[in-house]
PDB file of C-alpha atoms in Angstrom:
ATOM      1  CA  UNK A   1      -5.709   9.249  -4.390  1.00  0.00           C
ATOM      2  CA  UNK A   2      -3.691  12.345  -4.436  1.00  0.00           C
ATOM      3  CA  UNK A   3      -0.050  12.181  -5.331  1.00  0.00           C
ATOM      4  CA  UNK A   4       0.888  12.884  -1.889  1.00  0.00           C
ATOM      5  CA  UNK A   5      -1.028  10.123  -0.610  1.00  0.00           C
ATOM      6  CA  UNK A   6       0.301   7.891  -2.919  1.00  0.00           C
ATOM      7  CA  UNK A   7       4.000   8.708  -1.902  1.00  0.00           C
ATOM      8  CA  UNK A   8       3.056   8.385   1.746  1.00  0.00           C
ATOM      9  CA  UNK A   9       1.067   4.928   0.655  1.00  0.00           C
ATOM     10  CA  UNK A  10       4.199   3.775  -1.123  1.00  0.00           C
ATOM     11  CA  UNK A  11       6.532   4.380   2.136  1.00  0.00           C
ATOM     12  CA  UNK A  12       3.473   2.406   4.234  1.00  0.00           C
ATOM     13  CA  UNK A  13       3.938  -0.588   1.947  1.00  0.00           C
ATOM     14  CA  UNK A  14       7.847  -0.468   2.166  1.00  0.00           C
ATOM     15  CA  UNK A  15       7.903  -0.265   6.037  1.00  0.00           C
ATOM     16  CA  UNK A  16       5.375  -3.226   6.244  1.00  0.00           C
ATOM     17  CA  UNK A  17       7.246  -5.478   3.894  1.00  0.00           C
ATOM     18  CA  UNK A  18      10.819  -4.461   5.841  1.00  0.00           C
ATOM     19  CA  UNK A  19       8.950  -5.215   9.147  1.00  0.00           C
ATOM     20  CA  UNK A  20       7.732  -8.549   7.650  1.00  0.00           C
ATOM     21  CA  UNK A  21      11.067  -9.782   6.411  1.00  0.00           C
ATOM     22  CA  UNK A  22      12.208  -8.911   9.739  1.00  0.00           C
ATOM     23  CA  UNK A  23       9.770 -11.340  11.619  1.00  0.00           C
ATOM     24  CA  UNK A  24       8.290  -8.397  13.816  1.00  0.00           C
ATOM     25  CA  UNK A  25       4.823  -8.549  15.041  1.00  0.00           C
ATOM     26  CA  UNK A  26       3.697  -5.385  13.395  1.00  0.00           C
ATOM     27  CA  UNK A  27       0.452  -3.839  14.551  1.00  0.00           C
ATOM     28  CA  UNK A  28      -1.069  -1.795  11.886  1.00  0.00           C
ATOM     29  CA  UNK A  29      -3.440   0.381  13.864  1.00  0.00           C
ATOM     30  CA  UNK A  30      -2.127   3.401  12.309  1.00  0.00           C
ATOM     31  CA  UNK A  31      -2.553   1.958   8.724  1.00  0.00           C
ATOM     32  CA  UNK A  32      -6.048   0.773   9.592  1.00  0.00           C
ATOM     33  CA  UNK A  33      -7.796   3.925  10.021  1.00  0.00           C
ATOM     34  CA  UNK A  34      -8.643   6.670   7.366  1.00  0.00           C
ATOM     35  CA  UNK A  35      -8.256   9.495   9.926  1.00  0.00           C
ATOM     36  CA  UNK A  36      -5.439  10.739  11.723  1.00  0.00           C
ATOM     37  CA  UNK A  37      -4.997  11.689  15.580  1.00  0.00           C
ATOM     38  CA  UNK A  38      -4.919  15.303  14.656  1.00  0.00           C
ATOM     39  CA  UNK A  39      -8.323  14.768  12.733  1.00  0.00           C
ATOM     40  CA  UNK A  40      -9.787  13.095  15.828  1.00  0.00           C
ATOM     41  CA  UNK A  41     -10.016  16.247  17.713  1.00  0.00           C
ATOM     42  CA  UNK A  42     -12.200  17.721  15.333  1.00  0.00           C
ATOM     43  CA  UNK A  43     -16.012  17.306  16.102  1.00  0.00           C
ATOM     44  CA  UNK A  44     -16.407  17.427  12.543  1.00  0.00           C
ATOM     45  CA  UNK A  45     -14.501  14.481  11.582  1.00  0.00           C
ATOM     46  CA  UNK A  46     -15.593  10.912  12.233  1.00  0.00           C
ATOM     47  CA  UNK A  47     -13.985   9.104  15.261  1.00  0.00           C
ATOM     48  CA  UNK A  48     -11.717   6.280  14.276  1.00  0.00           C
ATOM     49  CA  UNK A  49     -13.701   2.491  13.751  1.00  0.00           C
ATOM     50  CA  UNK A  50     -13.624   0.119  16.839  1.00  0.00           C
ATOM     51  CA  UNK A  51     -11.016  -1.963  15.411  1.00  0.00           C
ATOM     52  CA  UNK A  52      -7.352  -2.946  14.848  1.00  0.00           C
ATOM     53  CA  UNK A  53      -5.659  -4.931  12.524  1.00  0.00           C
ATOM     54  CA  UNK A  54      -3.084  -7.411  14.414  1.00  0.00           C
ATOM     55  CA  UNK A  55      -2.204 -11.292  13.828  1.00  0.00           C
ATOM     56  CA  UNK A  56      -3.827 -14.307  14.500  1.00  0.00           C
ATOM     57  CA  UNK A  57      -2.333 -17.553  15.724  1.00  0.00           C
ATOM     58  CA  UNK A  58      -3.071 -19.583  12.305  1.00  0.00           C
ATOM     59  CA  UNK A  59      -4.489 -17.088   9.666  1.00  0.00           C
ATOM     60  CA  UNK A  60      -1.810 -14.317   9.594  1.00  0.00           C
ATOM     61  CA  UNK A  61      -3.598 -10.791   9.783  1.00  0.00           C
ATOM     62  CA  UNK A  62      -7.297 -10.332  11.243  1.00  0.00           C
ATOM     63  CA  UNK A  63      -9.102  -7.742  12.733  1.00  0.00           C
ATOM     64  CA  UNK A  64      -9.858  -7.363  16.164  1.00  0.00           C
ATOM     65  CA  UNK A  65     -12.675  -5.053  17.936  1.00  0.00           C
ATOM     66  CA  UNK A  66     -11.437  -2.475  20.410  1.00  0.00           C
ATOM     67  CA  UNK A  67     -14.204  -2.304  22.609  1.00  0.00           C
ATOM     68  CA  UNK A  68     -17.727  -4.096  22.300  1.00  0.00           C
ATOM     69  CA  UNK A  69     -19.936  -3.873  19.583  1.00  0.00           C
ATOM     70  CA  UNK A  70     -23.423  -4.485  19.265  1.00  0.00           C
ATOM     71  CA  UNK A  71     -25.277  -6.545  16.766  1.00  0.00           C
ATOM     72  CA  UNK A  72     -26.620  -4.923  13.737  1.00  0.00           C
ATOM     73  CA  UNK A  73     -23.928  -1.915  14.517  1.00  0.00           C
ATOM     74  CA  UNK A  74     -22.101  -0.152  11.536  1.00  0.00           C
ATOM     75  CA  UNK A  75     -18.435  -1.098  12.337  1.00  0.00           C
ATOM     76  CA  UNK A  76     -16.994   1.316   9.641  1.00  0.00           C
ATOM     77  CA  UNK A  77     -17.182   2.184   5.964  1.00  0.00           C
ATOM     78  CA  UNK A  78     -14.122   1.684   3.368  1.00  0.00           C
ATOM     79  CA  UNK A  79     -14.230   3.237  -0.084  1.00  0.00           C
ATOM     80  CA  UNK A  80     -12.589   1.228  -2.563  1.00  0.00           C
ATOM     81  CA  UNK A  81      -8.889   1.361  -3.654  1.00  0.00           C
ATOM     82  CA  UNK A  82      -9.774   0.086  -6.913  1.00  0.00           C
ATOM     83  CA  UNK A  83     -12.970  -0.758  -8.777  1.00  0.00           C
ATOM     84  CA  UNK A  84     -14.241  -1.411 -11.954  1.00  0.00           C
ATOM     85  CA  UNK A  85     -17.707  -2.051 -13.364  1.00  0.00           C
ATOM     86  CA  UNK A  86     -18.778  -5.547 -14.816  1.00  0.00           C
ATOM     87  CA  UNK A  87     -18.804  -5.732 -18.564  1.00  0.00           C
ATOM     88  CA  UNK A  88     -22.806  -6.049 -18.337  1.00  0.00           C
ATOM     89  CA  UNK A  89     -23.061  -3.358 -16.253  1.00  0.00           C
ATOM     90  CA  UNK A  90     -20.632  -0.939 -17.913  1.00  0.00           C
ATOM     91  CA  UNK A  91     -23.243   1.188 -19.596  1.00  0.00           C
ATOM     92  CA  UNK A  92     -25.825   1.603 -16.570  1.00  0.00           C
ATOM     93  CA  UNK A  93     -23.611   2.321 -13.445  1.00  0.00           C
ATOM     94  CA  UNK A  94     -21.276   5.051 -12.870  1.00  0.00           C
ATOM     95  CA  UNK A  95     -17.864   4.419 -14.018  1.00  0.00           C
ATOM     96  CA  UNK A  96     -16.075   5.420 -10.698  1.00  0.00           C
ATOM     97  CA  UNK A  97     -18.288   4.596  -7.874  1.00  0.00           C
ATOM     98  CA  UNK A  98     -20.631   2.054  -9.635  1.00  0.00           C
ATOM     99  CA  UNK A  99     -23.673   3.850  -8.502  1.00  0.00           C
ATOM    100  CA  UNK A 100     -26.738   2.847 -10.478  1.00  0.00           C
ATOM    101  CA  UNK A 101     -27.612   5.416 -13.188  1.00  0.00           C
ATOM    102  CA  UNK A 102     -30.935   6.961 -13.661  1.00  0.00           C
ATOM    103  CA  UNK A 103     -30.937   6.891 -17.334  1.00  0.00           C
ATOM    104  CA  UNK A 104     -29.294   3.324 -18.203  1.00  0.00           C
ATOM    105  CA  UNK A 105     -30.651   2.733 -21.532  1.00  0.00           C
ATOM    106  CA  UNK A 106     -27.677   3.310 -23.823  1.00  0.00           C
ATOM    107  CA  UNK A 107     -26.306   1.554 -26.719  1.00  0.00           C
ATOM    108  CA  UNK A 108     -23.278  -0.525 -26.351  1.00  0.00           C
ATOM    109  CA  UNK A 109     -21.513   1.614 -28.491  1.00  0.00           C
ATOM    110  CA  UNK A 110     -21.799   4.611 -26.170  1.00  0.00           C
ATOM    111  CA  UNK A 111     -19.131   5.992 -23.860  1.00  0.00           C
ATOM    112  CA  UNK A 112     -19.191   5.436 -20.240  1.00  0.00           C
ATOM    113  CA  UNK A 113     -20.861   7.645 -17.793  1.00  0.00           C
ATOM    114  CA  UNK A 114     -20.331   9.385 -14.554  1.00  0.00           C
ATOM    115  CA  UNK A 115     -23.350   9.894 -11.900  1.00  0.00           C
ATOM    116  CA  UNK A 116     -21.652  13.345 -10.447  1.00  0.00           C
ATOM    117  CA  UNK A 117     -19.514  15.900 -11.333  1.00  0.00           C
ATOM    118  CA  UNK A 118     -17.622  14.679  -8.173  1.00  0.00           C
ATOM    119  CA  UNK A 119     -17.013  11.063  -9.574  1.00  0.00           C
ATOM    120  CA  UNK A 120     -15.964  12.596 -13.094  1.00  0.00           C
ATOM    121  CA  UNK A 121     -13.420  14.830 -11.401  1.00  0.00           C
ATOM    122  CA  UNK A 122     -12.104  12.093  -9.107  1.00  0.00           C
ATOM    123  CA  UNK A 123     -11.600   9.805 -11.935  1.00  0.00           C
ATOM    124  CA  UNK A 124     -10.256  12.543 -14.243  1.00  0.00           C
ATOM    125  CA  UNK A 125      -6.321  11.598 -14.169  1.00  0.00           C
ATOM    126  CA  UNK A 126      -6.563   7.958 -14.497  1.00  0.00           C
ATOM    127  CA  UNK A 127      -9.643   8.536 -16.936  1.00  0.00           C
ATOM    128  CA  UNK A 128      -7.378  10.702 -19.391  1.00  0.00           C
ATOM    129  CA  UNK A 129      -4.970   7.919 -19.591  1.00  0.00           C
ATOM    130  CA  UNK A 130      -7.743   5.313 -20.415  1.00  0.00           C
ATOM    131  CA  UNK A 131      -9.100   7.545 -23.221  1.00  0.00           C
ATOM    132  CA  UNK A 132      -5.759   7.787 -25.061  1.00  0.00           C
ATOM    133  CA  UNK A 133      -5.890   3.943 -25.193  1.00  0.00           C
ATOM    134  CA  UNK A 134      -8.063   1.538 -27.779  1.00  0.00           C
ATOM    135  CA  UNK A 135      -9.220  -1.107 -25.697  1.00  0.00           C
ATOM    136  CA  UNK A 136     -11.283  -3.343 -28.420  1.00  0.00           C
ATOM    137  CA  UNK A 137      -8.936  -6.218 -28.347  1.00  0.00           C
ATOM    138  CA  UNK A 138      -8.214  -6.086 -24.497  1.00  0.00           C
ATOM    139  CA  UNK A 139     -12.050  -5.716 -23.339  1.00  0.00           C
ATOM    140  CA  UNK A 140     -13.359  -8.293 -26.070  1.00  0.00           C
ATOM    141  CA  UNK A 141     -11.032 -10.961 -24.698  1.00  0.00           C
ATOM    142  CA  UNK A 142     -12.039 -10.154 -21.335  1.00  0.00           C
ATOM    143  CA  UNK A 143     -16.041 -10.374 -22.343  1.00  0.00           C
ATOM    144  CA  UNK A 144     -15.522 -13.441 -24.399  1.00  0.00           C
ATOM    145  CA  UNK A 145     -13.673 -15.327 -21.445  1.00  0.00           C
ATOM    146  CA  UNK A 146     -15.686 -13.778 -18.501  1.00  0.00           C
ATOM    147  CA  UNK A 147     -12.878 -12.318 -17.033  1.00  0.00           C
ATOM    148  CA  UNK A 148     -13.258  -9.527 -14.573  1.00  0.00           C
ATOM    149  CA  UNK A 149      -9.769  -9.113 -12.889  1.00  0.00           C
ATOM    150  CA  UNK A 150      -7.768  -8.150 -15.650  1.00  0.00           C
ATOM    151  CA  UNK A 151     -10.066  -4.947 -16.166  1.00  0.00           C
ATOM    152  CA  UNK A 152      -8.985  -4.138 -12.352  1.00  0.00           C
ATOM    153  CA  UNK A 153      -5.296  -4.512 -13.620  1.00  0.00           C
ATOM    154  CA  UNK A 154      -6.008  -2.228 -16.610  1.00  0.00           C
ATOM    155  CA  UNK A 155      -7.547   0.598 -14.306  1.00  0.00           C
ATOM    156  CA  UNK A 156      -4.587   0.028 -11.890  1.00  0.00           C
ATOM    157  CA  UNK A 157      -2.292   0.417 -14.829  1.00  0.00           C
ATOM    158  CA  UNK A 158      -3.729   3.797 -15.761  1.00  0.00           C
ATOM    159  CA  UNK A 159      -3.674   4.964 -12.165  1.00  0.00           C
ATOM    160  CA  UNK A 160      -0.071   4.631 -12.099  1.00  0.00           C
ATOM    161  CA  UNK A 161       0.709   6.191 -15.591  1.00  0.00           C
ATOM    162  CA  UNK A 162      -1.338   9.199 -14.285  1.00  0.00           C
ATOM    163  CA  UNK A 163       0.542   9.208 -10.856  1.00  0.00           C
ATOM    164  CA  UNK A 164      -1.986   8.631  -8.330  1.00  0.00           C
ATOM    165  CA  UNK A 165      -1.161   5.130  -7.436  1.00  0.00           C
ATOM    166  CA  UNK A 166       2.375   3.495  -7.163  1.00  0.00           C
ATOM    167  CA  UNK A 167       3.565   0.069  -8.553  1.00  0.00           C
ATOM    168  CA  UNK A 168       3.640  -1.531  -5.371  1.00  0.00           C
ATOM    169  CA  UNK A 169       0.249  -0.266  -4.341  1.00  0.00           C
ATOM    170  CA  UNK A 170      -1.339  -3.668  -3.830  1.00  0.00           C
ATOM    171  CA  UNK A 171       1.677  -5.352  -2.441  1.00  0.00           C
ATOM    172  CA  UNK A 172       0.507  -5.301   1.137  1.00  0.00           C
ATOM    173  CA  UNK A 173      -2.129  -7.644   0.413  1.00  0.00           C
ATOM    174  CA  UNK A 174      -1.983 -11.443   0.627  1.00  0.00           C
ATOM    175  CA  UNK A 175      -1.328 -13.040  -2.951  1.00  0.00           C
ATOM    176  CA  UNK A 176      -2.992 -16.225  -4.381  1.00  0.00           C
ATOM    177  CA  UNK A 177      -0.988 -19.126  -5.283  1.00  0.00           C
ATOM    178  CA  UNK A 178      -0.988 -19.700  -9.063  1.00  0.00           C
ATOM    179  CA  UNK A 179       0.104 -22.722 -10.768  1.00  0.00           C
ATOM    180  CA  UNK A 180       2.162 -23.089 -13.983  1.00  0.00           C
ATOM    181  CA  UNK A 181      -0.924 -23.558 -16.071  1.00  0.00           C
ATOM    182  CA  UNK A 182      -2.740 -20.595 -14.281  1.00  0.00           C
ATOM    183  CA  UNK A 183       0.098 -18.376 -15.017  1.00  0.00           C
ATOM    184  CA  UNK A 184       0.147 -19.877 -18.673  1.00  0.00           C
ATOM    185  CA  UNK A 185      -3.418 -18.556 -19.264  1.00  0.00           C
ATOM    186  CA  UNK A 186      -2.545 -14.972 -18.031  1.00  0.00           C
ATOM    187  CA  UNK A 187       0.001 -14.382 -20.812  1.00  0.00           C
ATOM    188  CA  UNK A 188      -2.549 -13.433 -23.282  1.00  0.00           C
ATOM    189  CA  UNK A 189      -4.356 -10.955 -21.258  1.00  0.00           C
ATOM    190  CA  UNK A 190      -0.804  -9.281 -20.465  1.00  0.00           C
ATOM    191  CA  UNK A 191       0.106  -9.142 -24.121  1.00  0.00           C
ATOM    192  CA  UNK A 192      -3.147  -7.718 -25.123  1.00  0.00           C
ATOM    193  CA  UNK A 193      -2.787  -4.666 -22.137  1.00  0.00           C
ATOM    194  CA  UNK A 194       0.753  -4.388 -23.105  1.00  0.00           C
ATOM    195  CA  UNK A 195       0.023  -3.877 -26.729  1.00  0.00           C
ATOM    196  CA  UNK A 196      -3.024  -1.423 -26.153  1.00  0.00           C
ATOM    197  CA  UNK A 197      -0.721   1.029 -24.414  1.00  0.00           C
ATOM    198  CA  UNK A 198       2.499   0.704 -26.900  1.00  0.00           C
ATOM    199  CA  UNK A 199       0.131   1.469 -29.734  1.00  0.00           C
ATOM    200  CA  UNK A 200      -0.785   4.817 -27.938  1.00  0.00           C
ATOM    201  CA  UNK A 201       0.742   7.926 -26.950  1.00  0.00           C
ATOM    202  CA  UNK A 202       1.832   6.644 -23.779  1.00  0.00           C
ATOM    203  CA  UNK A 203       5.664   6.541 -23.530  1.00  0.00           C
ATOM    204  CA  UNK A 204       7.731   3.571 -22.956  1.00  0.00           C
ATOM    205  CA  UNK A 205       8.868   5.262 -19.936  1.00  0.00           C
ATOM    206  CA  UNK A 206       5.290   5.429 -18.549  1.00  0.00           C
ATOM    207  CA  UNK A 207       4.684   2.024 -19.131  1.00  0.00           C
ATOM    208  CA  UNK A 208       8.157   0.358 -18.110  1.00  0.00           C
ATOM    209  CA  UNK A 209       6.725  -1.420 -14.995  1.00  0.00           C
ATOM    210  CA  UNK A 210       4.238  -2.966 -16.900  1.00  0.00           C
ATOM    211  CA  UNK A 211       5.869  -6.486 -17.038  1.00  0.00           C
ATOM    212  CA  UNK A 212       4.635  -9.756 -17.178  1.00  0.00           C
ATOM    213  CA  UNK A 213       6.006 -10.304 -13.663  1.00  0.00           C
ATOM    214  CA  UNK A 214       4.143  -7.305 -12.366  1.00  0.00           C
ATOM    215  CA  UNK A 215       0.917  -8.346 -14.131  1.00  0.00           C
ATOM    216  CA  UNK A 216       1.136 -11.639 -12.671  1.00  0.00           C
ATOM    217  CA  UNK A 217       1.817 -10.478  -9.203  1.00  0.00           C
ATOM    218  CA  UNK A 218      -1.107  -8.145  -9.378  1.00  0.00           C
ATOM    219  CA  UNK A 219      -3.558 -10.166 -10.621  1.00  0.00           C
ATOM    220  CA  UNK A 220      -2.521 -12.988  -8.015  1.00  0.00           C
ATOM    221  CA  UNK A 221      -3.316 -10.402  -5.267  1.00  0.00           C
ATOM    222  CA  UNK A 222      -6.524  -9.015  -6.879  1.00  0.00           C
ATOM    223  CA  UNK A 223      -8.013 -12.699  -7.437  1.00  0.00           C
ATOM    224  CA  UNK A 224      -8.307 -13.437  -3.630  1.00  0.00           C
ATOM    225  CA  UNK A 225      -8.828  -9.684  -2.467  1.00  0.00           C
ATOM    226  CA  UNK A 226     -11.310  -8.570  -4.564  1.00  0.00           C
ATOM    227  CA  UNK A 227     -14.943  -8.278  -3.800  1.00  0.00           C
ATOM    228  CA  UNK A 228     -18.143  -8.765  -5.865  1.00  0.00           C
ATOM    229  CA  UNK A 229     -20.163  -5.481  -5.698  1.00  0.00           C
ATOM    230  CA  UNK A 230     -23.797  -5.868  -5.088  1.00  0.00           C
ATOM    231  CA  UNK A 231     -26.037  -3.270  -4.308  1.00  0.00           C
ATOM    232  CA  UNK A 232     -28.668  -4.083  -1.817  1.00  0.00           C
ATOM    233  CA  UNK A 233     -32.303  -3.483  -2.176  1.00  0.00           C
ATOM    234  CA  UNK A 234     -33.984  -1.869   0.876  1.00  0.00           C
ATOM    235  CA  UNK A 235     -33.536   1.194   3.100  1.00  0.00           C
ATOM    236  CA  UNK A 236     -30.230   2.063   4.687  1.00  0.00           C
ATOM    237  CA  UNK A 237     -31.382   2.179   8.108  1.00  0.00           C
ATOM    238  CA  UNK A 238     -33.155  -1.148   7.746  1.00  0.00           C
ATOM    239  CA  UNK A 239     -30.158  -2.957   6.442  1.00  0.00           C
ATOM    240  CA  UNK A 240     -27.737  -1.740   8.903  1.00  0.00           C
ATOM    241  CA  UNK A 241     -30.330  -2.788  11.955  1.00  0.00           C
ATOM    242  CA  UNK A 242     -30.611  -6.018  10.427  1.00  0.00           C
ATOM    243  CA  UNK A 243     -28.624  -9.341  11.752  1.00  0.00           C
ATOM    244  CA  UNK A 244     -29.211 -11.152   8.991  1.00  0.00           C
ATOM    245  CA  UNK A 245     -26.366 -12.552   7.175  1.00  0.00           C
ATOM    246  CA  UNK A 246     -27.129 -12.136   3.423  1.00  0.00           C
ATOM    247  CA  UNK A 247     -29.134  -9.404   1.939  1.00  0.00           C
ATOM    248  CA  UNK A 248     -31.041  -9.457  -1.167  1.00  0.00           C
ATOM    249  CA  UNK A 249     -29.054  -8.076  -3.903  1.00  0.00           C
ATOM    250  CA  UNK A 250     -30.552  -6.332  -7.122  1.00  0.00           C
ATOM    251  CA  UNK A 251     -27.317  -6.995  -9.082  1.00  0.00           C
ATOM    252  CA  UNK A 252     -23.563  -7.097  -9.187  1.00  0.00           C
ATOM    253  CA  UNK A 253     -22.408  -4.208 -10.685  1.00  0.00           C
ATOM    254  CA  UNK A 254     -18.770  -4.529 -10.512  1.00  0.00           C
ATOM    255  CA  UNK A 255     -15.569  -5.736  -8.808  1.00  0.00           C
ATOM    256  CA  UNK A 256     -13.393  -3.831  -5.972  1.00  0.00           C
ATOM    257  CA  UNK A 257     -10.314  -4.196  -3.831  1.00  0.00           C
ATOM    258  CA  UNK A 258     -10.276  -2.827  -0.555  1.00  0.00           C
ATOM    259  CA  UNK A 259      -7.204  -2.589   1.718  1.00  0.00           C
ATOM    260  CA  UNK A 260      -8.937  -2.741   5.371  1.00  0.00           C
ATOM    261  CA  UNK A 261     -11.763  -5.040   4.242  1.00  0.00           C
ATOM    262  CA  UNK A 262      -9.340  -7.458   2.790  1.00  0.00           C
ATOM    263  CA  UNK A 263      -7.739  -7.901   6.401  1.00  0.00           C
ATOM    264  CA  UNK A 264     -10.664  -9.586   7.458  1.00  0.00           C
ATOM    265  CA  UNK A 265     -10.617 -13.378   7.950  1.00  0.00           C
ATOM    266  CA  UNK A 266     -13.185 -15.960   6.630  1.00  0.00           C
ATOM    267  CA  UNK A 267     -15.576 -17.730   9.156  1.00  0.00           C
ATOM    268  CA  UNK A 268     -18.646 -20.143   7.865  1.00  0.00           C
ATOM    269  CA  UNK A 269     -20.845 -18.505  10.753  1.00  0.00           C
ATOM    270  CA  UNK A 270     -19.350 -14.970  10.521  1.00  0.00           C
ATOM    271  CA  UNK A 271     -19.536 -12.295  13.083  1.00  0.00           C
ATOM    272  CA  UNK A 272     -19.582  -9.442  10.396  1.00  0.00           C
ATOM    273  CA  UNK A 273     -20.931  -8.727   7.297  1.00  0.00           C
ATOM    274  CA  UNK A 274     -20.246  -6.386   4.102  1.00  0.00           C
ATOM    275  CA  UNK A 275     -23.142  -4.498   2.506  1.00  0.00           C
ATOM    276  CA  UNK A 276     -23.196  -2.194  -0.639  1.00  0.00           C
ATOM    277  CA  UNK A 277     -26.127   0.483  -0.394  1.00  0.00           C
ATOM    278  CA  UNK A 278     -25.899   2.478  -3.670  1.00  0.00           C
ATOM    279  CA  UNK A 279     -22.328   2.502  -4.298  1.00  0.00           C
ATOM    280  CA  UNK A 280     -18.887   0.745  -4.044  1.00  0.00           C
ATOM    281  CA  UNK A 281     -18.467   2.262  -0.677  1.00  0.00           C
ATOM    282  CA  UNK A 282     -18.623  -0.996   1.752  1.00  0.00           C
ATOM    283  CA  UNK A 283     -20.139  -1.009   4.832  1.00  0.00           C
ATOM    284  CA  UNK A 284     -18.790  -3.214   7.392  1.00  0.00           C
ATOM    285  CA  UNK A 285     -21.457  -4.393  10.292  1.00  0.00           C
ATOM    286  CA  UNK A 286     -21.766  -6.664  13.105  1.00  0.00           C
ATOM    287  CA  UNK A 287     -24.203  -9.794  12.720  1.00  0.00           C
ATOM    288  CA  UNK A 288     -24.241 -10.428  16.294  1.00  0.00           C
ATOM    289  CA  UNK A 289     -22.822  -8.901  19.640  1.00  0.00           C
ATOM    290  CA  UNK A 290     -18.809  -8.822  19.642  1.00  0.00           C
ATOM    291  CA  UNK A 291     -16.743  -8.798  22.619  1.00  0.00           C
ATOM    292  CA  UNK A 292     -13.714  -6.459  23.032  1.00  0.00           C
ATOM    293  CA  UNK A 293     -10.537  -8.259  21.434  1.00  0.00           C
ATOM    294  CA  UNK A 294     -13.088 -10.567  19.744  1.00  0.00           C
ATOM    295  CA  UNK A 295     -11.660 -11.281  15.946  1.00  0.00           C
ATOM    296  CA  UNK A 296     -13.707  -9.971  13.480  1.00  0.00           C
ATOM    297  CA  UNK A 297     -14.709 -12.436  10.438  1.00  0.00           C
ATOM    298  CA  UNK A 298     -16.521 -12.183   7.359  1.00  0.00           C
ATOM    299  CA  UNK A 299     -17.785 -15.295   5.124  1.00  0.00           C
ATOM    300  CA  UNK A 300     -16.288 -15.366   1.605  1.00  0.00           C
ATOM    301  CA  UNK A 301     -18.846 -17.269   0.182  1.00  0.00           C
ATOM    302  CA  UNK A 302     -22.673 -18.234   0.258  1.00  0.00           C
ATOM    303  CA  UNK A 303     -22.713 -19.433   3.963  1.00  0.00           C
ATOM    304  CA  UNK A 304     -25.956 -21.326   3.163  1.00  0.00           C
ATOM    305  CA  UNK A 305     -24.090 -23.905   1.058  1.00  0.00           C
ATOM    306  CA  UNK A 306     -23.423 -27.280   2.748  1.00  0.00           C
ATOM    307  CA  UNK A 307     -19.947 -28.659   4.261  1.00  0.00           C
ATOM    308  CA  UNK A 308     -18.646 -30.055   1.074  1.00  0.00           C
ATOM    309  CA  UNK A 309     -19.700 -27.203  -1.365  1.00  0.00           C
ATOM    310  CA  UNK A 310     -18.408 -24.474   0.992  1.00  0.00           C
ATOM    311  CA  UNK A 311     -14.890 -26.630   1.392  1.00  0.00           C
ATOM    312  CA  UNK A 312     -14.504 -26.799  -1.979  1.00  0.00           C
ATOM    313  CA  UNK A 313     -15.345 -23.299  -3.156  1.00  0.00           C
ATOM    314  CA  UNK A 314     -13.017 -22.050  -0.530  1.00  0.00           C
ATOM    315  CA  UNK A 315     -10.131 -24.251  -1.462  1.00  0.00           C
ATOM    316  CA  UNK A 316     -10.642 -23.499  -5.110  1.00  0.00           C
ATOM    317  CA  UNK A 317     -11.264 -19.879  -4.765  1.00  0.00           C
ATOM    318  CA  UNK A 318      -8.997 -18.795  -1.758  1.00  0.00           C
ATOM    319  CA  UNK A 319      -6.615 -21.565  -1.528  1.00  0.00           C
ATOM    320  CA  UNK A 320      -7.074 -23.035   2.002  1.00  0.00           C
ATOM    321  CA  UNK A 321      -9.086 -25.739   3.913  1.00  0.00           C
ATOM    322  CA  UNK A 322     -11.609 -24.056   6.479  1.00  0.00           C
ATOM    323  CA  UNK A 323     -11.019 -25.123  10.055  1.00  0.00           C
ATOM    324  CA  UNK A 324     -13.992 -22.904  11.453  1.00  0.00           C
ATOM    325  CA  UNK A 325     -16.085 -24.361  14.272  1.00  0.00           C
ATOM    326  CA  UNK A 326     -18.885 -24.617  11.964  1.00  0.00           C
ATOM    327  CA  UNK A 327     -17.045 -26.768   9.934  1.00  0.00           C
ATOM    328  CA  UNK A 328     -15.157 -28.942  12.417  1.00  0.00           C
ATOM    329  CA  UNK A 329     -18.639 -29.607  14.183  1.00  0.00           C
ATOM    330  CA  UNK A 330     -20.067 -30.914  10.522  1.00  0.00           C
ATOM    331  CA  UNK A 331     -17.320 -33.520  10.240  1.00  0.00           C
TER     332      UNK A 331
END
């Protein structure tokens, strides 16, 4: 993210919070699309996706179709705002885009790799910050406790220090509700992250933002908005034309936070689905015909689970009881 875009993003988040505080029914269509009206006039630029972000009656923000969408159609593609490889995949995927590397047989003490010069260049600024820090204690803590989201916070902190992201970059996303016990458990990770920075050449001014409050606030948002990135097998065209709710994944290669896909609400009988073909670019496709004005919904969990299992996972992982038609008809 360029510094200019970072500033624009910060202004947008501020505008969104101001509108919400005033109780306005904000339409986020300008935010939802990666293209601008000027770009639409160019035949070499992609058209905006057939969606808008608005408010639902009971589930907050949601994504709605602006025209009819056919089953199997690609709705839009979203690049991650924030991503990080999982600990087991750290040496087998690109450190930036999570694409699987061709030569992935590397010793555990080897450095990370990038799949292309483009990915290396795009990660240069935050990666230059990362390489100044000794992450051994922090990474060991994440690995031994099976934690993935603190790694995303680490990357975001490096992006902020390098100037490619702002401290309120994720404030537009819905936060999770954390109990006092959960907050207490996060304190060790915060201390390790903060200590890792203070023992380096990074100045105190650069990490002034890195308070326990900021750390917990970011983790609360990442916890319910991050996606587990699983690279799907099969051909690209076959996957996009398929209307099956789930695709067989080779492996989970990491986790990522997206802005627009995070606005999709949940349904145990979804009409849309996210797939990852060969990197962390999320592709949203329709699972069945969608009418103009209909809300597009995805399934946050394994849709094949029974009612009780689905309800428990959604309550524990996302903090809500599901009242979709499928669940209501199962009672």
